[in-house]
Amino acid sequence: TCDTGDQQTTAAVQLKEPAATIVERLKDVAAYEGEDAVFECRLSRETAQDAQWFLGDVPLQSNEMNEIRVQGTRHSLILRKVTLEDCGSVSFKVGQHSSAA
């Protein structure tokens, strides 16, 4: 705001969060049945954008079978005690960017 006494003008600053990109992509994982499978990727920056993990086309959430972690720019998924039914594509999406293994 600029105020001269008898006149005043006001402006606002709006910031848009730059889109995060994937700088370290997912790698394929091989595990024995009953073991945990760990997938990790790293983003270009910490972000408030929604990031989502998928097993096939199914979105995953943290629960007793899947652990989702975010530590700064590193995002990880732990599939607990995998079974043959867990075989398939795992993907991570943030904004318009994705990686799969």
PDB file of C-alpha atoms in Angstrom:
ATOM      1  CA  THR A   1       0.000   0.000   0.000  1.00  0.00           C
ATOM      2  CA  CYS A   2       1.168   3.512  -0.829  1.00  0.00           C
ATOM      3  CA  ASP A   3      -0.559   6.264   1.165  1.00  0.00           C
ATOM      4  CA  THR A   4       0.118   9.968   0.471  1.00  0.00           C
ATOM      5  CA  GLY A   5      -2.395  11.228   3.006  1.00  0.00           C
ATOM      6  CA  ASP A   6      -5.265  12.031   0.677  1.00  0.00           C
ATOM      7  CA  GLN A   7      -4.644   9.214  -1.838  1.00  0.00           C
ATOM      8  CA  GLN A   8      -3.986   5.537  -1.420  1.00  0.00           C
ATOM      9  CA  THR A   9      -3.204   2.686  -3.785  1.00  0.00           C
ATOM     10  CA  THR A  10      -2.881  -1.010  -2.984  1.00  0.00           C
ATOM     11  CA  ALA A  11      -1.461  -4.005  -4.822  1.00  0.00           C
ATOM     12  CA  ALA A  12      -1.019  -7.665  -3.928  1.00  0.00           C
ATOM     13  CA  VAL A  13       1.742 -10.212  -4.432  1.00  0.00           C
ATOM     14  CA  GLN A  14       0.673 -13.693  -5.468  1.00  0.00           C
ATOM     15  CA  LEU A  15       3.084 -16.587  -5.629  1.00  0.00           C
ATOM     16  CA  LYS A  16       2.668 -19.805  -7.552  1.00  0.00           C
ATOM     17  CA  GLU A  17       4.593 -22.851  -6.464  1.00  0.00           C
ATOM     18  CA  PRO A  18       6.872 -23.998  -9.294  1.00  0.00           C
ATOM     19  CA  ALA A  19       6.144 -27.546 -10.365  1.00  0.00           C
ATOM     20  CA  ALA A  20       8.390 -30.209  -8.911  1.00  0.00           C
ATOM     21  CA  THR A  21      10.049 -32.587 -11.342  1.00  0.00           C
ATOM     22  CA  ILE A  22      11.323 -36.118 -10.760  1.00  0.00           C
ATOM     23  CA  VAL A  23      15.135 -36.075 -10.694  1.00  0.00           C
ATOM     24  CA  GLU A  24      15.701 -39.639  -9.446  1.00  0.00           C
ATOM     25  CA  ARG A  25      13.336 -42.104 -11.061  1.00  0.00           C
ATOM     26  CA  LEU A  26      11.975 -45.379  -9.692  1.00  0.00           C
ATOM     27  CA  LYS A  27      14.052 -48.517 -10.162  1.00  0.00           C
ATOM     28  CA  ASP A  28      12.767 -52.072 -10.656  1.00  0.00           C
ATOM     29  CA  VAL A  29      12.705 -54.166  -7.473  1.00  0.00           C
ATOM     30  CA  ALA A  30      12.924 -57.947  -7.143  1.00  0.00           C
ATOM     31  CA  ALA A  31      11.919 -59.500  -3.830  1.00  0.00           C
ATOM     32  CA  TYR A  32      11.071 -62.916  -2.430  1.00  0.00           C
ATOM     33  CA  GLU A  33       7.508 -63.586  -1.355  1.00  0.00           C
ATOM     34  CA  GLY A  34       7.066 -62.396   2.238  1.00  0.00           C
ATOM     35  CA  GLU A  35       9.791 -59.732   2.002  1.00  0.00           C
ATOM     36  CA  ASP A  36       9.287 -55.972   1.819  1.00  0.00           C
ATOM     37  CA  ALA A  37       9.733 -54.178  -1.516  1.00  0.00           C
ATOM     38  CA  VAL A  38      11.038 -50.592  -1.282  1.00  0.00           C
ATOM     39  CA  PHE A  39      10.599 -48.018  -4.065  1.00  0.00           C
ATOM     40  CA  GLU A  40      12.139 -44.539  -3.910  1.00  0.00           C
ATOM     41  CA  CYS A  41      12.273 -41.452  -6.054  1.00  0.00           C
ATOM     42  CA  ARG A  42      13.532 -37.913  -5.511  1.00  0.00           C
ATOM     43  CA  LEU A  43      11.956 -34.649  -6.591  1.00  0.00           C
ATOM     44  CA  SER A  44      13.650 -31.424  -7.639  1.00  0.00           C
ATOM     45  CA  ARG A  45      12.191 -29.619  -4.638  1.00  0.00           C
ATOM     46  CA  GLU A  46      10.015 -30.092  -1.597  1.00  0.00           C
ATOM     47  CA  THR A  47       6.460 -29.564  -2.675  1.00  0.00           C
ATOM     48  CA  ALA A  48       2.948 -29.194  -1.334  1.00  0.00           C
ATOM     49  CA  GLN A  49       1.604 -30.673  -4.582  1.00  0.00           C
ATOM     50  CA  ASP A  50      -0.243 -33.932  -4.215  1.00  0.00           C
ATOM     51  CA  ALA A  51       2.006 -36.906  -4.866  1.00  0.00           C
ATOM     52  CA  GLN A  52       0.425 -40.315  -5.383  1.00  0.00           C
ATOM     53  CA  TRP A  53       1.681 -43.900  -5.519  1.00  0.00           C
ATOM     54  CA  PHE A  54      -0.059 -46.577  -7.598  1.00  0.00           C
ATOM     55  CA  LEU A  55       0.134 -50.356  -7.837  1.00  0.00           C
ATOM     56  CA  GLY A  56      -1.145 -50.984 -11.347  1.00  0.00           C
ATOM     57  CA  ASP A  57      -4.044 -48.538 -11.633  1.00  0.00           C
ATOM     58  CA  VAL A  58      -4.907 -48.667  -7.920  1.00  0.00           C
ATOM     59  CA  PRO A  59      -3.947 -45.593  -5.853  1.00  0.00           C
ATOM     60  CA  LEU A  60      -2.139 -46.551  -2.625  1.00  0.00           C
ATOM     61  CA  GLN A  61      -2.432 -45.127   0.877  1.00  0.00           C
ATOM     62  CA  SER A  62      -0.389 -45.751   4.002  1.00  0.00           C
ATOM     63  CA  ASN A  63      -1.829 -48.694   5.935  1.00  0.00           C
ATOM     64  CA  GLU A  64      -0.649 -52.003   7.414  1.00  0.00           C
ATOM     65  CA  MET A  65       0.340 -53.269   3.937  1.00  0.00           C
ATOM     66  CA  ASN A  66       1.855 -50.101   2.413  1.00  0.00           C
ATOM     67  CA  GLU A  67       4.025 -47.472   4.048  1.00  0.00           C
ATOM     68  CA  ILE A  68       4.380 -44.129   2.266  1.00  0.00           C
ATOM     69  CA  ARG A  69       7.117 -41.789   3.483  1.00  0.00           C
ATOM     70  CA  VAL A  70       8.177 -38.278   2.545  1.00  0.00           C
ATOM     71  CA  GLN A  71      11.548 -37.016   3.780  1.00  0.00           C
ATOM     72  CA  GLY A  72      12.261 -33.648   2.174  1.00  0.00           C
ATOM     73  CA  THR A  73      12.522 -34.305  -1.553  1.00  0.00           C
ATOM     74  CA  ARG A  74      12.695 -38.117  -1.180  1.00  0.00           C
ATOM     75  CA  HIS A  75       9.440 -40.068  -1.529  1.00  0.00           C
ATOM     76  CA  SER A  76       9.350 -43.762  -0.729  1.00  0.00           C
ATOM     77  CA  LEU A  77       6.876 -46.625  -0.804  1.00  0.00           C
ATOM     78  CA  ILE A  78       7.334 -49.827   1.170  1.00  0.00           C
ATOM     79  CA  LEU A  79       5.127 -52.742   0.132  1.00  0.00           C
ATOM     80  CA  ARG A  80       5.064 -54.978   3.213  1.00  0.00           C
ATOM     81  CA  LYS A  81       5.352 -58.764   2.907  1.00  0.00           C
ATOM     82  CA  VAL A  82       4.775 -58.911  -0.830  1.00  0.00           C
ATOM     83  CA  THR A  83       2.862 -61.757  -2.436  1.00  0.00           C
ATOM     84  CA  LEU A  84       2.614 -62.903  -6.049  1.00  0.00           C
ATOM     85  CA  GLU A  85      -0.510 -60.714  -6.382  1.00  0.00           C
ATOM     86  CA  ASP A  86       1.713 -57.637  -5.817  1.00  0.00           C
ATOM     87  CA  CYS A  87       3.665 -58.289  -9.037  1.00  0.00           C
ATOM     88  CA  GLY A  88       3.198 -55.555 -11.585  1.00  0.00           C
ATOM     89  CA  SER A  89       3.813 -51.914 -12.230  1.00  0.00           C
ATOM     90  CA  VAL A  90       4.409 -49.446  -9.396  1.00  0.00           C
ATOM     91  CA  SER A  91       4.183 -45.787 -10.335  1.00  0.00           C
ATOM     92  CA  PHE A  92       4.621 -42.424  -8.656  1.00  0.00           C
ATOM     93  CA  LYS A  93       2.937 -39.254  -9.926  1.00  0.00           C
ATOM     94  CA  VAL A  94       3.363 -35.636  -8.928  1.00  0.00           C
ATOM     95  CA  GLY A  95       1.736 -32.898 -10.968  1.00  0.00           C
ATOM     96  CA  GLN A  96       2.172 -33.845 -14.630  1.00  0.00           C
ATOM     97  CA  HIS A  97       5.279 -35.962 -13.984  1.00  0.00           C
ATOM     98  CA  SER A  98       5.402 -39.703 -13.368  1.00  0.00           C
ATOM     99  CA  SER A  99       7.838 -42.569 -12.999  1.00  0.00           C
ATOM    100  CA  ALA A 100       7.170 -46.314 -13.070  1.00  0.00           C
ATOM    101  CA  ALA A 101       9.045 -49.538 -12.272  1.00  0.00           C
TER     102      ALA A 101
END
